[in-house]
Every structure is written in C-alpha cells, then in structure tokens.
PDB file of C-alpha atoms and ligand atoms in Angstrom:
ATOM      1  CA  UNK Y   1       4.363  51.124 274.943  1.00 82.00           C
ATOM      2  CA  UNK Y   2       2.827  54.576 275.438  1.00 91.00           C
ATOM      3  CA  UNK Y   3      -0.768  55.277 276.387  1.00 96.00           C
ATOM      4  CA  UNK Y   4      -1.962  58.837 276.967  1.00 98.00           C
ATOM      5  CA  UNK Y   5      -4.918  59.885 279.088  1.00 98.00           C
ATOM      6  CA  UNK Y   6      -5.898  63.535 278.484  1.00 98.00           C
ATOM      7  CA  UNK Y   7      -7.968  65.157 281.231  1.00 98.00           C
ATOM      8  CA  UNK Y   8      -9.244  68.700 280.719  1.00 97.00           C
ATOM      9  CA  UNK Y   9     -11.641  70.969 282.552  1.00 96.00           C
ATOM     10  CA  UNK Y  10     -12.027  74.243 284.462  1.00 94.00           C
ATOM     11  CA  UNK Y  11     -10.439  75.033 287.838  1.00 89.00           C
ATOM     12  CA  UNK Y  12     -11.714  73.221 290.941  1.00 90.00           C
ATOM     13  CA  UNK Y  13     -13.874  70.712 289.056  1.00 94.00           C
ATOM     14  CA  UNK Y  14     -11.986  67.779 290.598  1.00 93.00           C
ATOM     15  CA  UNK Y  15      -9.679  67.298 287.605  1.00 95.00           C
ATOM     16  CA  UNK Y  16      -6.494  67.137 289.679  1.00 95.00           C
ATOM     17  CA  UNK Y  17      -7.900  64.577 292.119  1.00 95.00           C
ATOM     18  CA  UNK Y  18      -9.304  62.424 289.305  1.00 98.00           C
ATOM     19  CA  UNK Y  19      -6.010  62.645 287.400  1.00 98.00           C
ATOM     20  CA  UNK Y  20      -3.894  61.603 290.373  1.00 98.00           C
ATOM     21  CA  UNK Y  21      -6.202  58.702 291.221  1.00 98.00           C
ATOM     22  CA  UNK Y  22      -6.340  57.488 287.604  1.00 98.00           C
ATOM     23  CA  UNK Y  23      -2.541  57.697 287.282  1.00 98.00           C
ATOM     24  CA  UNK Y  24      -2.085  55.754 290.545  1.00 98.00           C
ATOM     25  CA  UNK Y  25      -4.642  53.127 289.485  1.00 98.00           C
ATOM     26  CA  UNK Y  26      -2.902  52.387 286.177  1.00 97.00           C
ATOM     27  CA  UNK Y  27       0.644  53.010 287.412  1.00 97.00           C
ATOM     28  CA  UNK Y  28       1.057  55.880 284.907  1.00 97.00           C
ATOM     29  CA  UNK Y  29       3.131  59.056 285.312  1.00 97.00           C
ATOM     30  CA  UNK Y  30       1.110  62.227 285.944  1.00 97.00           C
ATOM     31  CA  UNK Y  31       1.722  65.807 284.786  1.00 96.00           C
ATOM     32  CA  UNK Y  32      -0.385  68.690 286.109  1.00 96.00           C
ATOM     33  CA  UNK Y  33       0.182  71.044 283.167  1.00 97.00           C
ATOM     34  CA  UNK Y  34      -1.361  73.957 285.097  1.00 96.00           C
ATOM     35  CA  UNK Y  35       1.879  73.983 287.081  1.00 97.00           C
ATOM     36  CA  UNK Y  36       3.811  74.975 283.939  1.00 98.00           C
ATOM     37  CA  UNK Y  37       1.602  78.038 283.451  1.00 97.00           C
ATOM     38  CA  UNK Y  38       1.667  78.776 287.180  1.00 97.00           C
ATOM     39  CA  UNK Y  39       5.484  78.654 287.151  1.00 98.00           C
ATOM     40  CA  UNK Y  40       5.582  81.097 284.236  1.00 98.00           C
ATOM     41  CA  UNK Y  41       3.009  83.304 286.008  1.00 97.00           C
ATOM     42  CA  UNK Y  42       5.069  83.262 289.225  1.00 97.00           C
ATOM     43  CA  UNK Y  43       8.195  84.309 287.325  1.00 96.00           C
ATOM     44  CA  UNK Y  44       6.325  87.240 285.724  1.00 97.00           C
ATOM     45  CA  UNK Y  45       5.308  88.409 289.216  1.00 97.00           C
ATOM     46  CA  UNK Y  46       9.055  88.534 289.981  1.00 95.00           C
ATOM     47  CA  UNK Y  47       9.653  90.650 286.877  1.00 97.00           C
ATOM     48  CA  UNK Y  48      10.653  88.149 284.153  1.00 97.00           C
ATOM     49  CA  UNK Y  49       8.850  88.725 280.826  1.00 98.00           C
ATOM     50  CA  UNK Y  50       6.366  85.851 280.229  1.00 98.00           C
ATOM     51  CA  UNK Y  51       7.793  84.539 276.952  1.00 98.00           C
ATOM     52  CA  UNK Y  52      11.367  84.528 278.335  1.00 98.00           C
ATOM     53  CA  UNK Y  53      10.130  82.713 281.444  1.00 97.00           C
ATOM     54  CA  UNK Y  54       8.335  80.032 279.400  1.00 97.00           C
ATOM     55  CA  UNK Y  55      11.351  79.445 277.150  1.00 97.00           C
ATOM     56  CA  UNK Y  56      13.757  79.123 280.087  1.00 96.00           C
ATOM     57  CA  UNK Y  57      11.519  77.092 282.437  1.00 95.00           C
ATOM     58  CA  UNK Y  58      13.367  74.430 284.472  1.00 91.00           C
ATOM     59  CA  UNK Y  59      12.134  71.617 286.730  1.00 88.00           C
ATOM     60  CA  UNK Y  60      12.929  73.531 289.965  1.00 91.00           C
ATOM     61  CA  UNK Y  61      10.526  76.315 288.908  1.00 92.00           C
ATOM     62  CA  UNK Y  62       7.693  73.792 289.342  1.00 92.00           C
ATOM     63  CA  UNK Y  63       8.544  73.192 292.995  1.00 90.00           C
ATOM     64  CA  UNK Y  64       7.899  76.700 294.319  1.00 89.00           C
ATOM     65  CA  UNK Y  65       5.202  76.360 297.074  1.00 89.00           C
ATOM     66  CA  UNK Y  66       3.856  79.796 296.073  1.00 91.00           C
ATOM     67  CA  UNK Y  67       2.512  78.244 292.847  1.00 95.00           C
ATOM     68  CA  UNK Y  68      -0.684  77.276 294.722  1.00 90.00           C
ATOM     69  CA  UNK Y  69      -1.702  80.831 295.691  1.00 89.00           C
ATOM     70  CA  UNK Y  70      -4.651  82.667 294.063  1.00 85.00           C
ATOM     71  CA  UNK Y  71      -2.286  85.470 292.897  1.00 92.00           C
ATOM     72  CA  UNK Y  72      -0.194  82.992 290.936  1.00 95.00           C
ATOM     73  CA  UNK Y  73      -3.333  81.267 289.551  1.00 91.00           C
ATOM     74  CA  UNK Y  74      -4.450  84.629 288.219  1.00 90.00           C
ATOM     75  CA  UNK Y  75      -1.024  85.369 286.718  1.00 95.00           C
ATOM     76  CA  UNK Y  76      -1.030  81.857 285.150  1.00 95.00           C
ATOM     77  CA  UNK Y  77      -4.371  82.440 283.470  1.00 92.00           C
ATOM     78  CA  UNK Y  78      -3.022  85.750 282.072  1.00 93.00           C
ATOM     79  CA  UNK Y  79       0.219  84.332 280.644  1.00 96.00           C
ATOM     80  CA  UNK Y  80      -1.750  81.369 279.232  1.00 95.00           C
ATOM     81  CA  UNK Y  81      -3.386  83.636 276.618  1.00 94.00           C
ATOM     82  CA  UNK Y  82       0.012  84.412 275.029  1.00 96.00           C
ATOM     83  CA  UNK Y  83       0.536  82.094 272.007  1.00 96.00           C
ATOM     84  CA  UNK Y  84       4.380  82.171 272.352  1.00 98.00           C
ATOM     85  CA  UNK Y  85       4.115  81.062 275.975  1.00 98.00           C
ATOM     86  CA  UNK Y  86       1.897  78.117 274.991  1.00 97.00           C
ATOM     87  CA  UNK Y  87       4.175  77.207 272.079  1.00 97.00           C
ATOM     88  CA  UNK Y  88       7.249  77.117 274.342  1.00 98.00           C
ATOM     89  CA  UNK Y  89       5.568  74.514 276.568  1.00 98.00           C
ATOM     90  CA  UNK Y  90       4.302  72.136 273.862  1.00 98.00           C
ATOM     91  CA  UNK Y  91       7.352  69.902 273.312  1.00 95.00           C
ATOM     92  CA  UNK Y  92       7.828  69.138 276.994  1.00 95.00           C
ATOM     93  CA  UNK Y  93       4.166  68.130 277.371  1.00 97.00           C
ATOM     94  CA  UNK Y  94       4.147  65.973 274.222  1.00 97.00           C
ATOM     95  CA  UNK Y  95       7.332  64.166 275.242  1.00 95.00           C
ATOM     96  CA  UNK Y  96       5.821  63.497 278.660  1.00 96.00           C
ATOM     97  CA  UNK Y  97       2.617  62.181 277.045  1.00 97.00           C
ATOM     98  CA  UNK Y  98       4.506  59.657 274.937  1.00 96.00           C
ATOM     99  CA  UNK Y  99       6.822  58.326 277.653  1.00 95.00           C
ATOM    100  CA  UNK Y 100       6.919  54.552 277.951  1.00 94.00           C
ATOM    101  CA  UNK Y 101       4.579  53.070 280.528  1.00 94.00           C
ATOM    102  CA  UNK Y 102       1.692  55.498 280.122  1.00 97.00           C
ATOM    103  CA  UNK Y 103       0.928  59.079 281.120  1.00 98.00           C
ATOM    104  CA  UNK Y 104      -1.935  61.167 282.451  1.00 98.00           C
ATOM    105  CA  UNK Y 105      -1.844  64.882 281.623  1.00 98.00           C
ATOM    106  CA  UNK Y 106      -4.386  67.288 283.017  1.00 98.00           C
ATOM    107  CA  UNK Y 107      -5.022  70.849 281.902  1.00 97.00           C
ATOM    108  CA  UNK Y 108      -7.225  72.890 279.581  1.00 95.00           C
ATOM    109  CA  UNK Y 109      -6.080  71.924 276.065  1.00 96.00           C
ATOM    110  CA  UNK Y 110      -4.612  68.436 276.418  1.00 97.00           C
ATOM    111  CA  UNK Y 111      -7.240  66.565 274.385  1.00 97.00           C
ATOM    112  CA  UNK Y 112      -7.715  69.407 271.895  1.00 96.00           C
ATOM    113  CA  UNK Y 113      -4.188  70.714 271.160  1.00 96.00           C
ATOM    114  CA  UNK Y 114      -1.380  68.954 273.036  1.00 97.00           C
ATOM    115  CA  UNK Y 115      -2.481  65.331 272.541  1.00 97.00           C
ATOM    116  CA  UNK Y 116      -5.354  65.139 270.074  1.00 97.00           C
ATOM    117  CA  UNK Y 117      -4.250  61.535 269.491  1.00 96.00           C
ATOM    118  CA  UNK Y 118      -4.582  60.593 273.181  1.00 97.00           C
ATOM    119  CA  UNK Y 119      -6.056  57.120 273.583  1.00 97.00           C
ATOM    120  CA  UNK Y 120      -8.481  58.279 276.307  1.00 98.00           C
ATOM    121  CA  UNK Y 121      -9.968  61.759 276.764  1.00 98.00           C
ATOM    122  CA  UNK Y 122     -11.971  63.067 279.677  1.00 98.00           C
ATOM    123  CA  UNK Y 123     -13.523  66.454 280.433  1.00 97.00           C
ATOM    124  CA  UNK Y 124     -14.126  66.967 284.150  1.00 97.00           C
ATOM    125  CA  UNK Y 125     -16.418  69.877 284.919  1.00 96.00           C
ATOM    126  CA  UNK Y 126     -18.878  71.289 287.511  1.00 96.00           C
ATOM    127  CA  UNK Y 127     -21.000  74.414 287.929  1.00 96.00           C
ATOM    128  CA  UNK Y 128     -19.159  77.652 288.809  1.00 96.00           C
ATOM    129  CA  UNK Y 129     -21.039  77.844 292.135  1.00 97.00           C
ATOM    130  CA  UNK Y 130     -19.976  74.341 293.210  1.00 96.00           C
ATOM    131  CA  UNK Y 131     -16.379  74.930 292.131  1.00 97.00           C
ATOM    132  CA  UNK Y 132     -16.254  78.238 294.005  1.00 97.00           C
ATOM    133  CA  UNK Y 133     -17.564  76.543 297.167  1.00 96.00           C
ATOM    134  CA  UNK Y 134     -14.885  73.849 296.919  1.00 94.00           C
ATOM    135  CA  UNK Y 135     -12.104  76.373 296.282  1.00 92.00           C
ATOM    136  CA  UNK Y 136     -13.345  78.578 299.163  1.00 95.00           C
ATOM    137  CA  UNK Y 137     -13.249  75.602 301.556  1.00 95.00           C
ATOM    138  CA  UNK Y 138      -9.768  74.639 300.380  1.00 90.00           C
ATOM    139  CA  UNK Y 139      -8.413  78.202 300.737  1.00 90.00           C
ATOM    140  CA  UNK Y 140      -9.905  78.768 304.206  1.00 94.00           C
ATOM    141  CA  UNK Y 141      -8.575  75.388 305.361  1.00 94.00           C
ATOM    142  CA  UNK Y 142      -5.147  76.562 304.249  1.00 89.00           C
ATOM    143  CA  UNK Y 143      -5.609  79.669 306.407  1.00 92.00           C
ATOM    144  CA  UNK Y 144      -6.088  82.152 303.542  1.00 88.00           C
ATOM    145  CA  UNK Y 145      -8.654  84.844 304.283  1.00 91.00           C
ATOM    146  CA  UNK Y 146     -11.258  85.336 301.575  1.00 93.00           C
ATOM    147  CA  UNK Y 147     -15.031  85.294 300.946  1.00 96.00           C
ATOM    148  CA  UNK Y 148     -17.182  82.949 298.857  1.00 97.00           C
ATOM    149  CA  UNK Y 149     -18.291  85.947 296.793  1.00 97.00           C
ATOM    150  CA  UNK Y 150     -14.690  86.881 295.961  1.00 95.00           C
ATOM    151  CA  UNK Y 151     -13.806  83.270 295.096  1.00 95.00           C
ATOM    152  CA  UNK Y 152     -16.869  82.929 292.816  1.00 96.00           C
ATOM    153  CA  UNK Y 153     -15.989  86.164 291.025  1.00 95.00           C
ATOM    154  CA  UNK Y 154     -12.428  84.901 290.594  1.00 91.00           C
ATOM    155  CA  UNK Y 155     -13.585  81.505 289.261  1.00 93.00           C
ATOM    156  CA  UNK Y 156     -15.935  83.180 286.765  1.00 94.00           C
ATOM    157  CA  UNK Y 157     -13.293  85.650 285.608  1.00 92.00           C
ATOM    158  CA  UNK Y 158     -10.702  82.904 285.117  1.00 90.00           C
ATOM    159  CA  UNK Y 159     -13.239  80.646 283.329  1.00 92.00           C
ATOM    160  CA  UNK Y 160     -14.131  83.435 280.916  1.00 93.00           C
ATOM    161  CA  UNK Y 161     -10.457  84.122 280.167  1.00 90.00           C
ATOM    162  CA  UNK Y 162      -9.656  80.409 279.682  1.00 90.00           C
ATOM    163  CA  UNK Y 163     -12.743  79.763 277.509  1.00 93.00           C
ATOM    164  CA  UNK Y 164     -12.639  82.876 275.366  1.00 93.00           C
ATOM    165  CA  UNK Y 165      -8.938  83.110 274.493  1.00 91.00           C
ATOM    166  CA  UNK Y 166      -8.064  82.724 270.817  1.00 91.00           C
ATOM    167  CA  UNK Y 167      -5.295  80.140 271.276  1.00 91.00           C
ATOM    168  CA  UNK Y 168      -6.210  76.727 272.722  1.00 91.00           C
ATOM    169  CA  UNK Y 169      -9.369  77.780 274.587  1.00 92.00           C
ATOM    170  CA  UNK Y 170     -10.811  75.536 277.275  1.00 93.00           C
ATOM    171  CA  UNK Y 171     -13.342  73.148 275.753  1.00 93.00           C
ATOM    172  CA  UNK Y 172     -14.135  69.446 275.673  1.00 96.00           C
ATOM    173  CA  UNK Y 173     -12.197  67.587 272.980  1.00 96.00           C
ATOM    174  CA  UNK Y 174     -14.074  65.647 270.354  1.00 94.00           C
ATOM    175  CA  UNK Y 175     -14.762  62.196 271.708  1.00 93.00           C
ATOM    176  CA  UNK Y 176     -14.075  63.209 275.315  1.00 97.00           C
ATOM    177  CA  UNK Y 177     -16.230  61.643 278.012  1.00 96.00           C
ATOM    178  CA  UNK Y 178     -17.718  64.486 280.097  1.00 97.00           C
ATOM    179  CA  UNK Y 179     -17.832  63.933 283.866  1.00 97.00           C
ATOM    180  CA  UNK Y 180     -19.915  66.595 285.639  1.00 97.00           C
ATOM    181  CA  UNK Y 181     -18.991  66.492 289.321  1.00 96.00           C
ATOM    182  CA  UNK Y 182     -21.534  69.153 290.454  1.00 96.00           C
ATOM    183  CA  UNK Y 183     -23.596  66.482 292.168  1.00 95.00           C
ATOM    184  CA  UNK Y 184     -21.170  63.593 292.117  1.00 95.00           C
ATOM    185  CA  UNK Y 185     -18.756  62.543 294.847  1.00 93.00           C
ATOM    186  CA  UNK Y 186     -15.109  62.180 293.970  1.00 93.00           C
ATOM    187  CA  UNK Y 187     -15.118  58.355 294.303  1.00 96.00           C
ATOM    188  CA  UNK Y 188     -17.827  58.115 291.619  1.00 97.00           C
ATOM    189  CA  UNK Y 189     -15.946  60.557 289.385  1.00 97.00           C
ATOM    190  CA  UNK Y 190     -12.753  58.484 289.703  1.00 97.00           C
ATOM    191  CA  UNK Y 191     -14.631  55.222 289.077  1.00 98.00           C
ATOM    192  CA  UNK Y 192     -16.281  56.718 285.963  1.00 97.00           C
ATOM    193  CA  UNK Y 193     -12.894  57.838 284.640  1.00 98.00           C
ATOM    194  CA  UNK Y 194     -11.275  54.445 285.303  1.00 98.00           C
ATOM    195  CA  UNK Y 195     -14.204  52.617 283.654  1.00 97.00           C
ATOM    196  CA  UNK Y 196     -13.771  54.725 280.510  1.00 96.00           C
ATOM    197  CA  UNK Y 197     -10.023  54.068 280.338  1.00 97.00           C
ATOM    198  CA  UNK Y 198     -10.627  50.341 280.917  1.00 96.00           C
ATOM    199  CA  UNK Y 199     -13.150  50.325 278.083  1.00 95.00           C
ATOM    200  CA  UNK Y 200     -10.632  51.970 275.722  1.00 92.00           C
ATOM    201  CA  UNK Y 201      -7.866  49.589 276.778  1.00 88.00           C
ATOM    202  CA  UNK Y 202     -10.180  46.607 276.331  1.00 85.00           C
ATOM    203  CA  UNK Y 203     -11.062  47.827 272.843  1.00 82.00           C
ATOM    204  CA  UNK Y 204      -7.395  48.349 271.899  1.00 79.00           C
ATOM    205  CA  UNK Y 205      -6.341  44.859 272.980  1.00 74.00           C
ATOM    206  CA  UNK Y 206      -8.990  43.169 270.769  1.00 69.00           C
TER     207      UNK Y 206
HETATM  208  O1   DC J   1      -5.194  74.059 286.394  1.00 72.31           O
HETATM  209  P1   DC J   1      -4.631  75.327 287.051  1.00 72.31           P
HETATM  210  O2   DC J   1      -5.676  76.065 287.838  1.00 72.31           O
HETATM  211  O3   DC J   1      -3.396  75.058 287.819  1.00 72.31           O
HETATM  212  O4   DC J   1      -4.203  76.277 285.819  1.00 72.31           O
HETATM  213  C1   DC J   1      -3.772  77.605 285.989  1.00 72.31           C
HETATM  214  C2   DC J   1      -4.002  78.392 284.701  1.00 72.31           C
HETATM  215  O5   DC J   1      -3.151  77.888 283.676  1.00 72.31           O
HETATM  216  C3   DC J   1      -5.415  78.310 284.138  1.00 72.31           C
HETATM  217  O6   DC J   1      -6.216  79.399 284.514  1.00 72.31           O
HETATM  218  C4   DC J   1      -5.227  78.296 282.661  1.00 72.31           C
HETATM  219  C5   DC J   1      -3.815  77.865 282.433  1.00 72.31           C
HETATM  220  N1   DC J   1      -3.681  76.539 281.819  1.00 72.31           N
HETATM  221  C6   DC J   1      -3.775  76.467 280.454  1.00 72.31           C
HETATM  222  O7   DC J   1      -4.041  77.472 279.808  1.00 72.31           O
HETATM  223  N2   DC J   1      -3.563  75.285 279.825  1.00 72.31           N
HETATM  224  C7   DC J   1      -3.305  74.172 280.514  1.00 72.31           C
HETATM  225  N3   DC J   1      -3.107  73.020 279.861  1.00 72.31           N
HETATM  226  C8   DC J   1      -3.233  74.216 281.929  1.00 72.31           C
HETATM  227  C9   DC J   1      -3.439  75.420 282.563  1.00 72.31           C
END
C-alpha cells in the first residue's frame, strides 16, 4: 500500500531534518526533491542547457558532493523557474511518491503540484532571520567563508524567487499543517509532524 507524506517549505526551515526523521520513524523511503533541481543547476554550471539537463538526469547526478554548495543552490533556484525543467522531473517524483511501503517527499511544490493527493501534508517554515542564522552556522562549520549579512541576503533573494515564480511557486498546500520552527527546537518539530501523520493514519484505518 502507498502512503505519501508531502513536506514543503523554504530553505533552512528544518524541512530536511524533519523529513528524514519522519521517514525513519515510519520506515518510509525519503526523496529530497531539492537535489533534483540542484543536480540540474550543477549541470548548467558545467555548460549543459537546463532543459536538456533535466530531461537526461540520472541517479549518479544526485551524488555529486558539490550539490550542497551555495553556488549550486543559487543555480537550482534559477533553473527551478523554467516550466520545462519542472515538467521533466514530475514523473520521477510521482512514481517515487506512490511506491509501495510509503514515501516522504520534501520540496517546494510537493503538496500543491506533485502530490496534491498526498495523505499527509506539512509546511515547515521559519523567519528569514532564523533560517539565515542556521544556514550561516552550517556553512561556517563546513569551513566555507561567508557573513551572516550575505547569507540573509541570499536566503531572501532565493525565497522571493521561489515564492514569486509563475510555475509551482512555494506556498503551503490546502490542508497542510504549518510548523513554524522559528522558536521551536527540532525535536518538537519532528514530534509535531509525527503526531499529524499518526492522526491521519488513525483516521484512515477507521
Ligand atoms: O531545498 P533545496 O534548498 O535543496 O532546493 C534548491 C532549489 O530548488 C530551491 O531554491 C528551489 C528549487 N526547488 C523547487 O523549485 N521545487 C522543489 N520541489 C524543490 C526545490
């Protein structure tokens, strides 16, 4: 039986951590859909046109360690506005969502466009300031030199691009439970997410 959990939200809100923990808790497969856009973005930085890159994407493209750099994040957000790029990635995501045994997908448009029929929908968010502080800490811990000001500007620029694009903009899906992690620790965010999924599963089994 399939069961899809759609988790959307802006960068550095805690979406990835919540998604991994929820998937582990329920024994579901997890897909970080941002990696698909990052892989396409990384290929464009090497000179491949974005639409060609999206249509020819293979599993190994998702394993490039460079996908986690701010340059690739920026390229990902740029290719993500192109409708043909998004269209080329739909089938893979929908097939993943409906795999037997359950799936968690996290991204920007999972509950709105990719899986509007998902059994459980969550929107994990936080203020831009808090997200920038988290991202800054993460980047400096990884040895990348940057400033909080630059990271905040980057977060705000990427948010605006993701929220204002015409195709599949970032927004909470109808019926999504919103988890604002600005003043919430990650354990509470995970517990809130799990409680919502449990409530849906309880309702379905009645
Ligand atoms: O979640 P992330 O930071 O890895 O995502 C990188 C970019 O990819 C993000 O700025 C917007 C885009 N993206 C998207 O448009 N739709 C998704 N489902 C996931 C990511």
